mmCIF file of C-alpha atoms in Angstrom:
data_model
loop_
_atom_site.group_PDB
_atom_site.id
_atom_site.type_symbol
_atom_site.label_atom_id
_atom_site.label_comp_id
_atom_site.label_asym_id
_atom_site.label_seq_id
_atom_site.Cartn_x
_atom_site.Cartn_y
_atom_site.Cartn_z
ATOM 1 C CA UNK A 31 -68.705 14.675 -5.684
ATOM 2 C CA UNK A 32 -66.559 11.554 -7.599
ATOM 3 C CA UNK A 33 -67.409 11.671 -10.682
ATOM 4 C CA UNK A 34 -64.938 8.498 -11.438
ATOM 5 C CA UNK A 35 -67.121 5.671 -13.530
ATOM 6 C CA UNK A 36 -65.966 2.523 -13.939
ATOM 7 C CA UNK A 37 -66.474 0.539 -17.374
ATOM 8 C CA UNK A 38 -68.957 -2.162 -17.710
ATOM 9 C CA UNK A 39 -66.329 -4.701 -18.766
ATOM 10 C CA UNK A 40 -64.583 -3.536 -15.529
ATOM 11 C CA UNK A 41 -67.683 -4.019 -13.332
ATOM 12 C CA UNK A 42 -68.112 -7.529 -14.880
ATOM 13 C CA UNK A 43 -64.611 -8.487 -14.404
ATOM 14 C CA UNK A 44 -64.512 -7.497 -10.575
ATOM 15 C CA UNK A 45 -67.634 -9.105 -9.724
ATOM 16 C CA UNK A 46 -66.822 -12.463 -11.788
ATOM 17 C CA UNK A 47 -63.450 -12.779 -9.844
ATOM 18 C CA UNK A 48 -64.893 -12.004 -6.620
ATOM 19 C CA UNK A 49 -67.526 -14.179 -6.667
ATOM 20 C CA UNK A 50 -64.858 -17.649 -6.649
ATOM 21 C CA UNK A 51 -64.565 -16.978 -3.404
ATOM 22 C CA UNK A 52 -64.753 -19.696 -1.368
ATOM 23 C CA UNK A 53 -68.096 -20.214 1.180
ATOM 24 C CA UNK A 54 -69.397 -22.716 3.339
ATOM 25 C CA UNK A 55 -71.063 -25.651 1.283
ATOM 26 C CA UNK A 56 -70.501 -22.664 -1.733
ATOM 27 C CA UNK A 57 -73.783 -21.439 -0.593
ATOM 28 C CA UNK A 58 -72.239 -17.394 -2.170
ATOM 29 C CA UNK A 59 -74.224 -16.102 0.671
ATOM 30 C CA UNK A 60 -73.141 -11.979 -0.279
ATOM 31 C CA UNK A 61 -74.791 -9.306 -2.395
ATOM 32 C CA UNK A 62 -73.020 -6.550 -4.049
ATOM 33 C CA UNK A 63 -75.216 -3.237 -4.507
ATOM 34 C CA UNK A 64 -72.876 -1.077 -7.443
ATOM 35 C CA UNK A 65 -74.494 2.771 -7.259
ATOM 36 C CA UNK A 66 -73.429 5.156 -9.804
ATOM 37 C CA UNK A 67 -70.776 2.855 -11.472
ATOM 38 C CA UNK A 68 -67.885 3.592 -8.709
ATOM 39 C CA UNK A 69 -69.635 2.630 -5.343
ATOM 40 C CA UNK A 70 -69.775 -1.205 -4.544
ATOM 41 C CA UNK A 71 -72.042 -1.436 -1.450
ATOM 42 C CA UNK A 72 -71.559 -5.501 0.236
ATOM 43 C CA UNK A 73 -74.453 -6.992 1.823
ATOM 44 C CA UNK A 74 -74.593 -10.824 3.714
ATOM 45 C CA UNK A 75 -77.742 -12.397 1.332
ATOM 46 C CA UNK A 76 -79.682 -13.669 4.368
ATOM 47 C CA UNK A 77 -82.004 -15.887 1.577
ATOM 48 C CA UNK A 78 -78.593 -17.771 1.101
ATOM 49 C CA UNK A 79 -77.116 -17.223 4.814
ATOM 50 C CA UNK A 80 -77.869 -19.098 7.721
ATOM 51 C CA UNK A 81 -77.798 -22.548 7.841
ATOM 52 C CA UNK A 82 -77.499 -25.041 10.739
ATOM 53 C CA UNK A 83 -73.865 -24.237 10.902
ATOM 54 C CA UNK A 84 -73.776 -20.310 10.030
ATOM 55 C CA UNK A 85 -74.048 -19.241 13.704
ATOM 56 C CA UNK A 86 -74.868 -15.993 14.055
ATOM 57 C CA UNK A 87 -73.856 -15.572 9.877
ATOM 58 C CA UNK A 88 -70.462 -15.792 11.346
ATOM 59 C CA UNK A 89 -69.485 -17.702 8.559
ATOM 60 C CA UNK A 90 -71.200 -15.955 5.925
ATOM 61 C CA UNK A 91 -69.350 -12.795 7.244
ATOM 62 C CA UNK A 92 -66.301 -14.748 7.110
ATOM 63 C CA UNK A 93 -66.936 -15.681 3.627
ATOM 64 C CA UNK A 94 -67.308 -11.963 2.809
ATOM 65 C CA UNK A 95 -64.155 -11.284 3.938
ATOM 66 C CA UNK A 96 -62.936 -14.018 0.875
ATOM 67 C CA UNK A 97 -65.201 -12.257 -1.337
ATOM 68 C CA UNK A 98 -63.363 -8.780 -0.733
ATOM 69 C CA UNK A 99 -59.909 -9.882 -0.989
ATOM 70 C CA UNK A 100 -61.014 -11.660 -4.172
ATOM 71 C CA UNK A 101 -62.401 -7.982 -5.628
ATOM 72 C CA UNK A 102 -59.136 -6.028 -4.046
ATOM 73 C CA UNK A 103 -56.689 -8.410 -5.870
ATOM 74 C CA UNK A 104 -58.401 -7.591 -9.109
ATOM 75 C CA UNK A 105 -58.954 -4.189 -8.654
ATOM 76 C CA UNK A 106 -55.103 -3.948 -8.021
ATOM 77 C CA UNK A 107 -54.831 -5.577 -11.463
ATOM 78 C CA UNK A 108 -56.900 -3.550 -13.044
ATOM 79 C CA UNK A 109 -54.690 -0.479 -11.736
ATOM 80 C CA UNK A 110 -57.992 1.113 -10.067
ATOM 81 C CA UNK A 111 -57.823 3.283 -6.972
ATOM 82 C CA UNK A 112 -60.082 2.664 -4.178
ATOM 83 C CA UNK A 113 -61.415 3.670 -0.605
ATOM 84 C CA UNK A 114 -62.634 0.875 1.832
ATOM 85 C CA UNK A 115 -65.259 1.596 4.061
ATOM 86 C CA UNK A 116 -65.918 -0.352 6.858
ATOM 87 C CA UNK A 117 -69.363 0.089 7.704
ATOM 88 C CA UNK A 118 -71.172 0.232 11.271
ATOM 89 C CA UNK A 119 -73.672 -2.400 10.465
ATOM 90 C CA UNK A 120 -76.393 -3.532 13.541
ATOM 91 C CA UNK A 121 -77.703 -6.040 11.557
ATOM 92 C CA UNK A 122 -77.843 -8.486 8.656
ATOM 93 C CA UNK A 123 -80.042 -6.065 6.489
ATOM 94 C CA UNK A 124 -76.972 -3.510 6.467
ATOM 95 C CA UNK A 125 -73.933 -3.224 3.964
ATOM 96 C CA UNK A 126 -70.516 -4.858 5.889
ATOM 97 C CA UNK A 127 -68.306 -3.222 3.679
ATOM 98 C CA UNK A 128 -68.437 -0.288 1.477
ATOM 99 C CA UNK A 129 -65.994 0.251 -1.732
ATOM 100 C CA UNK A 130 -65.649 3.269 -3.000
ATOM 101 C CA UNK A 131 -63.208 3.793 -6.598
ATOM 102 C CA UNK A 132 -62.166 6.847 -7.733
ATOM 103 C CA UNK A 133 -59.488 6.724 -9.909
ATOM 104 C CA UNK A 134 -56.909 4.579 -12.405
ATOM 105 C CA UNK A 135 -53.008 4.255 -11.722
ATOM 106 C CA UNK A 136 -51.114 4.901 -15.461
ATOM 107 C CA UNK A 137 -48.406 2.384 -16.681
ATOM 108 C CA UNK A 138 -49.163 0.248 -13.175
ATOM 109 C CA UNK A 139 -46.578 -2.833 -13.361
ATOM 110 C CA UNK A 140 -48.854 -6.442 -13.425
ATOM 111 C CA UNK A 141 -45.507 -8.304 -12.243
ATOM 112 C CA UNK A 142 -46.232 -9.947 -8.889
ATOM 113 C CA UNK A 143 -50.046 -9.581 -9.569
ATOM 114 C CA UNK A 144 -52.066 -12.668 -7.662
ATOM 115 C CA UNK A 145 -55.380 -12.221 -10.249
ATOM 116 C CA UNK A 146 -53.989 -15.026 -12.348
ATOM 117 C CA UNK A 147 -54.393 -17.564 -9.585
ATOM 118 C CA UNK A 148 -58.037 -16.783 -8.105
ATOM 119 C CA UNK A 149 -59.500 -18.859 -11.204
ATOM 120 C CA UNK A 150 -57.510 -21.428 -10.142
ATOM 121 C CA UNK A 151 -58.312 -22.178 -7.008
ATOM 122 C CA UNK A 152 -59.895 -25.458 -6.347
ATOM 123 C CA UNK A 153 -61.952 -27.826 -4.260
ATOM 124 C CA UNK A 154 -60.046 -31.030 -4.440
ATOM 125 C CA UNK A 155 -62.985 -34.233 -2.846
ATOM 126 C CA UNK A 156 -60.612 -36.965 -4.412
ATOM 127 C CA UNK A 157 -59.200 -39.457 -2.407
ATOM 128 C CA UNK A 158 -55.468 -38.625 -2.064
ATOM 129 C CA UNK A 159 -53.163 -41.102 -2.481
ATOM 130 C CA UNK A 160 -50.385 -39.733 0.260
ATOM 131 C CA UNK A 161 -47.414 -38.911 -1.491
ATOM 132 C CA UNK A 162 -45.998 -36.079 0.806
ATOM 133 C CA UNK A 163 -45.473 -32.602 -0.657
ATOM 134 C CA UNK A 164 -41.709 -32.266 -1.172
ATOM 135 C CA UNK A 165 -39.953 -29.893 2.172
ATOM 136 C CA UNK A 166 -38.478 -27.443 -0.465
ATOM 137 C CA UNK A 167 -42.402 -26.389 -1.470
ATOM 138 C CA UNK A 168 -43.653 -26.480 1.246
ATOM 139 C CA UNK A 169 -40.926 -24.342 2.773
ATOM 140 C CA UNK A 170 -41.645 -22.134 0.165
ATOM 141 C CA UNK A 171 -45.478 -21.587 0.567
ATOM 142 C CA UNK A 172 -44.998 -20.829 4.524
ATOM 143 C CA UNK A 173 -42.265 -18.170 3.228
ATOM 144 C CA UNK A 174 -45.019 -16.839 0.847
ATOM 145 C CA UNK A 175 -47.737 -16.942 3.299
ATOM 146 C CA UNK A 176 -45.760 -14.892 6.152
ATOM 147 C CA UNK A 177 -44.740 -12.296 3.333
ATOM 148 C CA UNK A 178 -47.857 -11.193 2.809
ATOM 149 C CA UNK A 179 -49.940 -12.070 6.030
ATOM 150 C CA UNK A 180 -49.712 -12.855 9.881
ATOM 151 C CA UNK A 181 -51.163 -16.149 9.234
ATOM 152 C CA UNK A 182 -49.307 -19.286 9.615
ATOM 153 C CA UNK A 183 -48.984 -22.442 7.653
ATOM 154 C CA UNK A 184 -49.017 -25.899 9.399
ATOM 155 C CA UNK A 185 -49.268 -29.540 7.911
ATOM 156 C CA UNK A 186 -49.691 -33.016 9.419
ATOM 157 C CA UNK A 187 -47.732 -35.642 8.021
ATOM 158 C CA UNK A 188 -47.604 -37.875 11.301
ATOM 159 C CA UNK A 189 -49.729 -41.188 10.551
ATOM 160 C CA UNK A 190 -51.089 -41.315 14.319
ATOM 161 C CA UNK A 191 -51.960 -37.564 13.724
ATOM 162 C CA UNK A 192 -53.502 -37.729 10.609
ATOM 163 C CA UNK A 193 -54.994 -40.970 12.543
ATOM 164 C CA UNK A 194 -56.803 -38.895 15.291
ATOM 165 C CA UNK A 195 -57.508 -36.179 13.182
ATOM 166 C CA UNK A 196 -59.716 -38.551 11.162
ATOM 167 C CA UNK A 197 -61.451 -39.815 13.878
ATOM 168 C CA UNK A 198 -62.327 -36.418 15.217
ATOM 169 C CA UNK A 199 -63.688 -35.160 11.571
ATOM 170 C CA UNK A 200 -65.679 -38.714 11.370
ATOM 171 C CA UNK A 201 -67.667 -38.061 14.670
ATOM 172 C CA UNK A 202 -68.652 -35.064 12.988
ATOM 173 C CA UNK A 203 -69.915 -36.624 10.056
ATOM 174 C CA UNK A 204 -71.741 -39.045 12.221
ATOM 175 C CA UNK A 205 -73.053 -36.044 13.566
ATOM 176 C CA UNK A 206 -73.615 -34.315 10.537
ATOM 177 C CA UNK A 207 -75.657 -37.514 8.983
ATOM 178 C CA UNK A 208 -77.603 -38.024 11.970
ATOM 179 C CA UNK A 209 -79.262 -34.750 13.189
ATOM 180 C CA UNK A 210 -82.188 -34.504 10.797
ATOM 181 C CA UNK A 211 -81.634 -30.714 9.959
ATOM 182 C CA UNK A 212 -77.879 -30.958 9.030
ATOM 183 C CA UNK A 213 -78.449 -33.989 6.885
ATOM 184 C CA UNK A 214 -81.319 -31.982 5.044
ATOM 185 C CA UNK A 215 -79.198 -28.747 4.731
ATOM 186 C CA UNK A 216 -76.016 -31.095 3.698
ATOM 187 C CA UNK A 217 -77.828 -32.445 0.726
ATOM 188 C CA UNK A 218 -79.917 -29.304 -0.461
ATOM 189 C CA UNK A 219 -76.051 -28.061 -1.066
ATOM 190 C CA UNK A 220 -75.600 -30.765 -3.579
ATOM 191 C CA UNK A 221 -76.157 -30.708 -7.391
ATOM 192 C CA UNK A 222 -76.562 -33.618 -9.141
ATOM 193 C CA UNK A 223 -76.164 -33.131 -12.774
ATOM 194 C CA UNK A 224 -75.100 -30.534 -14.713
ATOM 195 C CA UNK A 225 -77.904 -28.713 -15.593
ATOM 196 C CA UNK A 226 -78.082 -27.935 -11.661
ATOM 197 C CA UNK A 227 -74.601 -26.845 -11.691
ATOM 198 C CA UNK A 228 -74.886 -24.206 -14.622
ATOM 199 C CA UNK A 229 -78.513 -22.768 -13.393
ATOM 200 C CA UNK A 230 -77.554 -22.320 -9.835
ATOM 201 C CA UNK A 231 -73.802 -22.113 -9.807
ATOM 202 C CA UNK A 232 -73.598 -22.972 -6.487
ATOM 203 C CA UNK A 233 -73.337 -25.254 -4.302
ATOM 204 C CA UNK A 234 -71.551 -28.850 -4.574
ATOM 205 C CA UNK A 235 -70.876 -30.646 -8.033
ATOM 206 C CA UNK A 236 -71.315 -34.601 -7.027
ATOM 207 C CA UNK A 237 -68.876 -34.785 -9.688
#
């Protein structure tokens, strides 16, 4: 049996980082079950899951995956060892992943570490006044991205693009503002001042 604990101030500081992830409309549709201070157990919340859009919670499970990369960059920073468990779930009331830690790495170099950055992440709503982002930096984020992924990076700078593009995402909208049930579900995601903001911590600041 493990008998590896992890400290409270640990448990805090895992959670707190993996919870910026990002999710649809910031909904935070994921539970975390922690058993014996070294198992996390991760669970879709089905109270937050499902809207309109969340098709078969294929979104929410999508937003899970966030969540866990989130917790693995910090527990890398935090020099803990750990065992990922991909469970066979057959439904929504089953953990997707389980995390299992059982051990520390001594004297663990923090050079290189991405746990700086998740707290900086940001939802930008502004209107953006066009200036392109310079070639050398943008260069530079699809060298990043390929380092450490198979995922690609591609931007639109093309006005007729960026043209059509808007087009497409306003019929959506239209959509979106018109059908009674996505309107409802677009605005219940809102929060208005900020005493909504601090007690749900969800959701969308109109600010």
């Amino acid at each position: 049996m493990n008998s590896f604990k992890l400290s409270d101030q640990e448990i805090k500081t895992l959670c707190e980082a993996a919870s910026t992830a990002p999710s649809g409309g910031n909904v935070q549709a994921w539970k975390v079950e922690i058993l014996l201070k070294n198992k996390f157990k991760i669970f879709i919340d089905k109270s937050r899951a499902g809207s309109f859009l969340d098709i078969d919670y294929l979104a929410s499970y999508l937003s899970i995956g966030a969540f866990f990369k989130n917790l693995q960059i910090t527990a890398d920073y935090l020099n803990l060892k750990y065992k990922v468990i991909k469970e066979n779930f057959k439904d929504i009331n089953q953990p997707v992943l389980t995390i299992l830690f059982n051990d520390r790495i001594v004297n663990k170099s923090k050079i290189g570490s991405y746990y700086k950055y998740i707290f900086k992440r940001n939802t930008n709503r502004k209107f953006y006044d066009s200036t392109h982002i310079p070639e050398n930096k943008i260069l530079y984020l699809k060298k990043l991205i390929t380092e450490i992924s198979n995922l690609k990076l591609s931007l639109i700078s093309d006005e007729n693009m960026k043209v059509k593009i808007a087009k497409i995402l306003g019929r959506g909208d239209v959509i979106r503002t018109l059908n009674d049930k996505l309107f409802t579900e677009m605005f219940s995601e809102l929060r208005w001042n900020n005493k909504d903001v601090e007690t749900t911590r969800d959701g969308i600041d109109i600010n």
